[in-house]
Coordinates of C-alpha atoms in Angstrom, one line a residue:
M1 CA 74.3 137.0 87.0
I2 CA 75.9 134.4 89.2
D3 CA 74.5 134.8 92.9
Y4 CA 77.4 134.7 95.9
E5 CA 76.0 130.9 97.1
V6 CA 76.9 129.5 93.8
L7 CA 79.9 131.5 93.4
R8 CA 81.4 130.4 96.7
V9 CA 80.4 126.6 95.8
I10 CA 82.3 127.0 91.9
W11 CA 85.2 127.9 94.0
W12 CA 85.2 125.2 96.3
L13 CA 84.9 122.9 93.2
L14 CA 87.6 125.0 91.4
V15 CA 90.5 124.4 94.3
G16 CA 89.3 120.7 94.3
V17 CA 90.4 120.7 90.6
L18 CA 93.3 122.5 91.1
L19 CA 94.2 120.1 94.1
I20 CA 93.5 117.4 91.6
G21 CA 95.1 118.6 88.9
F22 CA 98.2 119.3 91.1
A23 CA 98.0 115.4 92.5
I24 CA 98.0 114.3 89.2
T25 CA 100.8 116.5 87.2
D26 CA 103.0 117.1 90.4
G27 CA 102.1 113.4 91.8
F28 CA 104.3 111.2 89.3
D29 CA 107.3 113.6 89.8
L30 CA 107.5 113.3 93.5
G31 CA 106.4 109.4 93.0
V32 CA 109.5 109.0 90.9
G33 CA 111.6 110.8 92.8
A34 CA 111.0 109.2 95.9
L35 CA 111.3 105.7 93.9
L36 CA 114.9 106.9 93.0
T37 CA 116.8 104.8 95.2
L38 CA 114.4 101.9 95.1
V39 CA 114.0 101.4 91.1
G40 CA 116.8 102.5 89.9
R41 CA 120.0 100.3 90.5
T42 CA 122.9 102.0 88.9
D43 CA 123.6 105.5 87.5
E44 CA 122.6 105.4 84.6
E45 CA 118.7 103.8 85.1
R46 CA 118.4 106.6 88.1
R47 CA 119.5 109.3 85.2
V48 CA 116.7 107.3 83.1
M49 CA 114.4 108.1 85.8
I50 CA 115.3 111.9 86.6
N51 CA 115.0 112.2 82.8
T52 CA 111.5 111.0 82.7
I53 CA 110.2 114.1 84.8
G54 CA 112.8 117.0 83.9
P55 CA 110.8 118.1 81.0
H56 CA 107.9 118.2 83.6
W57 CA 108.6 118.9 86.9
D58 CA 108.7 122.4 87.0
G59 CA 105.6 123.2 84.9
N60 CA 103.8 120.7 87.1
Q61 CA 104.4 122.9 90.0
V62 CA 102.2 125.4 88.3
W63 CA 98.9 123.4 89.7
F64 CA 100.9 123.4 93.5
I65 CA 101.0 127.2 92.9
T66 CA 98.0 128.1 91.6
A67 CA 96.1 126.0 93.9
G68 CA 97.8 127.9 96.9
G69 CA 96.9 131.1 94.9
A70 CA 93.7 129.9 94.5
I71 CA 93.1 129.5 98.2
F72 CA 94.7 132.7 99.4
A73 CA 92.1 134.8 97.1
A74 CA 89.2 133.0 97.2
F75 CA 89.2 131.3 100.9
P76 CA 91.6 133.4 102.9
M77 CA 90.3 132.3 106.0
I78 CA 91.2 128.9 105.4
Y79 CA 95.0 130.2 104.2
A80 CA 95.7 132.3 107.0
T81 CA 94.3 129.5 109.8
A82 CA 96.0 126.5 108.1
F83 CA 99.5 128.6 108.1
S84 CA 99.0 129.1 111.4
G85 CA 98.4 125.8 112.5
F86 CA 100.3 123.8 110.3
Y87 CA 103.6 126.1 109.9
L88 CA 106.2 123.8 111.1
A89 CA 104.6 121.3 109.0
L90 CA 104.4 123.3 105.6
F91 CA 107.9 124.8 106.2
L92 CA 109.5 121.2 106.0
T93 CA 107.4 120.6 103.0
L94 CA 108.7 123.7 101.3
A95 CA 112.2 122.6 102.7
A96 CA 112.2 119.1 100.9
L97 CA 110.5 120.5 98.0
W98 CA 113.7 122.7 97.3
M99 CA 115.4 119.7 97.3
R100 CA 114.0 118.8 93.9
P101 CA 115.7 121.6 91.8
L102 CA 119.0 122.0 93.2
G103 CA 119.2 117.8 93.3
F104 CA 118.1 118.6 89.5
D105 CA 120.6 120.9 88.9
Y106 CA 123.9 119.7 91.0
R107 CA 123.6 116.0 90.8
S108 CA 124.7 116.4 87.4
K109 CA 128.1 118.6 87.9
L110 CA 130.3 115.7 89.3
T111 CA 130.6 112.1 88.1
N112 CA 131.8 111.5 91.9
P113 CA 129.5 108.6 92.9
T114 CA 129.2 109.5 96.6
W115 CA 128.0 113.3 95.4
R116 CA 125.5 111.6 92.9
R117 CA 124.1 109.4 96.0
A118 CA 124.1 112.5 98.2
W119 CA 121.6 113.9 95.7
D120 CA 119.3 110.7 94.8
W121 CA 118.7 111.2 98.7
A122 CA 117.8 114.8 98.5
L123 CA 115.6 114.2 95.9
F124 CA 114.2 111.0 97.4
A125 CA 113.2 113.1 100.7
G126 CA 112.2 116.0 98.2
G127 CA 109.6 113.4 96.6
I128 CA 108.5 111.5 100.2
V129 CA 108.3 114.2 102.3
P130 CA 105.8 116.3 101.1
A131 CA 103.5 113.4 99.9
L132 CA 103.8 111.9 103.7
I133 CA 103.3 115.5 105.3
F134 CA 100.0 116.5 102.7
G135 CA 98.6 113.1 103.5
V136 CA 98.9 113.8 107.4
A137 CA 98.0 117.4 107.4
L138 CA 94.4 116.1 105.4
G139 CA 94.2 113.5 108.3
N140 CA 94.4 116.4 110.8
V141 CA 91.6 118.1 109.0
L142 CA 89.5 115.4 108.8
Q143 CA 89.5 114.9 112.6
G144 CA 89.3 118.9 113.3
V145 CA 92.1 121.1 114.0
P146 CA 92.7 123.1 117.7
F147 CA 92.3 126.9 117.0
T148 CA 89.4 129.6 117.9
F149 CA 89.0 132.8 116.7
D150 CA 88.5 136.0 119.1
E151 CA 86.0 139.2 118.8
I152 CA 88.0 141.0 116.4
L153 CA 88.6 137.0 114.1
K154 CA 92.3 136.9 115.1
V155 CA 93.1 133.0 114.8
T156 CA 94.9 131.2 117.9
Y157 CA 96.3 127.6 117.1
H158 CA 96.2 125.8 120.4
G159 CA 97.8 122.4 119.3
S160 CA 101.4 121.4 118.9
F161 CA 103.8 119.9 115.7
W162 CA 103.9 116.9 117.8
A163 CA 99.9 116.3 118.0
L164 CA 99.5 116.4 114.2
L165 CA 101.6 113.0 114.4
N166 CA 98.6 111.1 115.7
P167 CA 97.9 107.5 114.3
F168 CA 94.8 108.3 112.0
A169 CA 96.8 111.1 110.5
L170 CA 99.8 108.8 110.2
L171 CA 97.5 106.5 108.4
A172 CA 96.2 109.5 105.8
G173 CA 99.8 110.0 105.3
L174 CA 100.4 106.3 104.1
V175 CA 97.4 106.3 101.9
S176 CA 99.0 109.7 100.3
V177 CA 102.4 108.0 100.4
A178 CA 101.2 105.1 98.6
M179 CA 98.9 107.1 95.8
L180 CA 101.9 109.0 94.8
L181 CA 104.5 106.1 94.3
M182 CA 101.8 104.2 92.5
H183 CA 101.3 106.9 90.4
G184 CA 104.9 107.6 90.1
S185 CA 105.8 103.8 88.9
V186 CA 102.6 103.9 85.9
W187 CA 104.6 106.7 84.8
L188 CA 107.9 105.2 85.0
Q189 CA 106.2 102.2 83.1
L190 CA 104.9 104.5 80.5
K191 CA 108.5 106.1 79.7
T192 CA 111.1 103.6 80.4
A193 CA 111.8 99.9 79.3
D194 CA 113.7 97.2 80.0
R195 CA 114.9 96.3 83.5
L196 CA 113.5 99.5 84.4
F197 CA 109.8 98.7 82.9
E198 CA 110.0 95.4 84.6
R199 CA 110.6 96.9 88.3
A200 CA 108.4 99.4 88.1
R201 CA 105.4 97.0 86.6
G202 CA 106.0 95.1 89.4
L203 CA 106.0 98.2 91.8
S204 CA 102.5 99.2 90.4
V205 CA 100.8 96.1 91.0
L206 CA 101.8 96.0 94.8
L207 CA 101.4 99.8 95.0
G208 CA 97.8 99.3 93.7
L209 CA 96.8 97.0 96.2
A210 CA 98.4 99.0 98.6
T211 CA 96.5 102.0 98.3
A212 CA 93.2 100.8 98.0
A213 CA 93.8 98.9 101.3
L214 CA 94.8 101.6 103.0
F215 CA 91.9 103.6 101.6
V216 CA 89.4 101.6 102.3
L217 CA 91.0 101.4 105.8
A218 CA 91.0 105.0 106.2
G219 CA 87.4 104.9 105.0
I220 CA 86.4 102.4 107.7
W221 CA 88.1 104.2 110.1
V222 CA 86.5 107.9 109.4
S223 CA 83.1 106.1 109.2
V224 CA 83.3 104.4 112.8
G225 CA 86.0 106.1 114.7
I226 CA 86.0 109.9 114.3
D227 CA 83.5 112.2 115.0
G228 CA 82.3 114.3 111.7
Y229 CA 81.2 118.2 112.1
V230 CA 77.3 119.4 111.2
L231 CA 75.7 122.7 110.9
V232 CA 73.0 123.6 113.6
G233 CA 70.0 125.5 111.7
A234 CA 69.8 127.1 108.6
V235 CA 72.6 129.2 107.2
D236 CA 72.6 131.7 104.6
G237 CA 74.8 131.5 101.9
L238 CA 74.5 134.8 100.6
A239 CA 75.8 136.3 103.8
A240 CA 79.3 138.5 104.4
S241 CA 81.7 135.9 105.9
N242 CA 81.9 135.4 109.3
P243 CA 82.8 132.4 111.1
M244 CA 81.2 133.3 114.2
N245 CA 77.8 133.5 112.8
K246 CA 76.7 130.3 112.9
A247 CA 76.2 126.8 115.4
A248 CA 78.0 123.5 114.9
V249 CA 78.4 120.3 116.8
L250 CA 80.2 116.8 116.7
E251 CA 78.2 114.1 115.8
S252 CA 79.5 110.4 115.0
G253 CA 79.2 109.4 111.7
A254 CA 78.5 113.0 110.5
W255 CA 81.2 112.4 107.3
L256 CA 78.9 110.0 106.1
N257 CA 75.8 112.1 105.6
N258 CA 76.3 113.9 102.4
Y259 CA 75.9 110.2 100.8
G260 CA 72.4 110.3 101.6
R261 CA 71.9 114.1 100.4
F262 CA 74.1 113.3 97.2
P263 CA 74.2 109.7 96.1
L264 CA 75.8 110.3 93.2
L265 CA 79.1 111.4 95.6
I266 CA 79.7 107.7 96.2
V267 CA 81.2 107.4 92.4
A268 CA 84.5 109.0 94.1
P269 CA 85.4 106.8 96.7
L270 CA 84.8 103.8 94.0
L271 CA 87.1 105.5 91.5
G272 CA 89.7 105.8 94.5
I273 CA 89.4 102.2 95.1
G274 CA 88.7 101.1 91.7
G275 CA 91.1 103.2 90.1
A276 CA 94.0 101.8 92.3
L277 CA 92.8 97.9 91.7
A278 CA 92.4 98.6 87.7
V279 CA 96.4 99.8 87.6
A280 CA 97.3 96.7 89.3
W281 CA 95.3 94.4 86.9
L282 CA 96.5 96.7 84.0
S283 CA 100.4 96.4 85.1
L284 CA 100.2 92.8 85.2
G285 CA 99.0 93.2 81.0
C286 CA 101.7 95.7 80.3
R287 CA 98.9 97.9 79.3
S288 CA 100.7 101.2 80.8
G289 CA 98.9 103.9 79.2
W290 CA 95.5 102.6 80.9
A291 CA 97.0 102.2 83.8
F292 CA 98.2 105.6 84.3
V293 CA 94.5 107.0 83.2
A294 CA 93.5 104.6 86.4
S295 CA 95.7 106.0 88.4
S296 CA 94.9 109.3 87.5
L297 CA 91.2 108.4 88.0
S298 CA 92.3 106.9 91.5
L299 CA 94.0 109.7 92.9
A300 CA 91.1 112.9 91.6
G301 CA 88.5 109.6 93.3
I302 CA 90.7 109.7 97.0
I303 CA 91.1 113.3 97.2
F304 CA 87.5 114.4 95.9
T305 CA 86.1 111.7 98.6
A306 CA 87.4 113.7 101.4
G307 CA 86.4 117.1 100.1
G308 CA 83.1 115.7 99.2
S309 CA 82.5 114.0 102.6
M310 CA 83.4 117.8 104.7
F311 CA 81.3 119.8 102.3
P312 CA 80.4 122.3 103.4
F313 CA 83.1 122.1 106.1
M314 CA 87.0 123.4 105.1
L315 CA 88.8 123.4 108.2
P316 CA 86.9 121.9 110.9
S317 CA 87.5 123.3 114.9
S318 CA 88.3 121.2 117.5
A319 CA 88.6 123.6 120.0
N320 CA 85.0 125.0 119.0
P321 CA 83.4 123.6 116.5
S322 CA 81.2 126.5 115.9
M323 CA 84.2 128.5 114.8
S324 CA 84.7 125.9 112.0
L325 CA 85.8 127.2 108.6
T326 CA 83.1 126.0 105.9
V327 CA 82.4 127.2 102.3
W328 CA 79.7 130.0 103.3
D329 CA 81.8 132.0 105.8
A330 CA 85.4 131.9 105.0
S331 CA 85.1 133.0 101.3
S332 CA 86.4 136.2 100.0
S333 CA 83.7 139.0 98.7
E334 CA 81.0 138.5 95.8
T335 CA 83.0 140.7 93.6
T336 CA 86.4 138.7 94.2
L337 CA 85.2 135.6 93.3
M338 CA 83.5 137.1 90.7
I339 CA 86.8 138.6 88.9
M340 CA 88.5 135.5 89.8
L341 CA 86.0 133.3 88.1
V342 CA 86.5 135.5 85.3
V343 CA 90.3 134.9 85.2
A344 CA 90.3 131.4 85.8
L345 CA 87.4 131.0 82.6
I346 CA 90.7 132.6 80.3
F347 CA 93.8 131.2 82.1
V348 CA 93.1 127.4 83.3
P349 CA 92.1 126.7 80.0
L350 CA 95.7 127.8 78.6
V351 CA 97.2 126.4 81.4
L352 CA 95.7 123.2 80.6
A353 CA 96.4 123.6 77.1
Y354 CA 100.6 124.1 77.2
T355 CA 100.7 120.9 79.8
A356 CA 98.8 118.8 77.3
W357 CA 101.3 120.3 74.4
S358 CA 104.1 119.7 76.4
F359 CA 103.5 116.2 77.6
W360 CA 102.7 115.1 73.8
A361 CA 105.9 117.2 72.7
M362 CA 107.6 114.9 75.1
R363 CA 106.0 111.8 74.8
G364 CA 108.0 108.4 74.2
R365 CA 110.4 106.0 76.3
I366 CA 113.9 107.0 77.5
L367 CA 116.5 104.5 77.2
E368 CA 119.4 104.3 78.9
Q369 CA 121.6 104.9 75.4
D370 CA 120.1 108.1 75.1
V371 CA 121.8 109.3 78.2
T372 CA 125.1 107.5 78.0
D373 CA 124.9 108.9 73.8
A374 CA 127.0 112.2 74.1
K375 CA 124.8 113.2 71.3
A376 CA 121.9 113.1 73.1
H377 CA 122.5 116.2 75.1
T378 CA 120.4 115.2 78.4
P379 CA 120.5 117.7 81.1
Y380 CA 120.3 115.4 84.3

């Protein structure tokens, strides 16, 4: 029987896996959307780009919805507190994401160039805005979010929307944008040909280098310019969740402590940097398949670097460090986590199998002729 402490760690890992799955699958279609007005020069080229993600984008959203549902069910305090603090930012994210189904459906309804350009920019916003906000949110989490609890665990957020747009958070947002644009450009390498392929290949080189450079810069900033959080005294990993029953303090360089405790954790940032550099190198050699693998590993490394550096903290409080939410005091009950684990072991493999099958079934490059041929019946 798995005990409560281990269950909490398992669900911390599973939430991380779901977020990485979302970044890898939905990340490339966010990236393609954001690149639509940059890479696509003609209506036909933009139709090709849209059709590369058309069969996949809605299925990819499953990872996003599942990750949100997992956080809600496994770590409800994290979900509630994050939505209190980032409410407006998350609303803007959802509003931008709404532009994608609308753009995919309505763009092709009229052939009017103005109509189609308007929806192209809507799809651009639907890709770039979520990518930026996800990174800005993570940048704020690494610095600590200004919230407190009262005696009945009612949360109060003490910050403002504009305070979220601080220099480090904006840098984290640029890392997020660069890595998802990189992922989208590599996807276009896999799925297009001729001029689109060449433009996407050139962008992949630049974006791979930019992602690595920005990620290194953010890591240096975290190591020398941002105080991390440290638990004071022993913590009972088997106790019922209550963020009021611990003590925590800010400490310079604390986000690097886990690399001394768990040396294998260094693999995560090395993957983040090495994967992005490998994208640039492999793209130069026209090895698109391996470039996509490298891009996926880079995204996984970057995301797990943030989570691994903060463990066991999940949502630190800058207003009162001792009220920070951790793996040990923000989770659901042992029974809930156990039931969820059984469900996850059944359905996550099914989602993986369906996702793999859909990508295999839709394999191959899309050409301009495919979208201009009346017999092709492309939907976008």
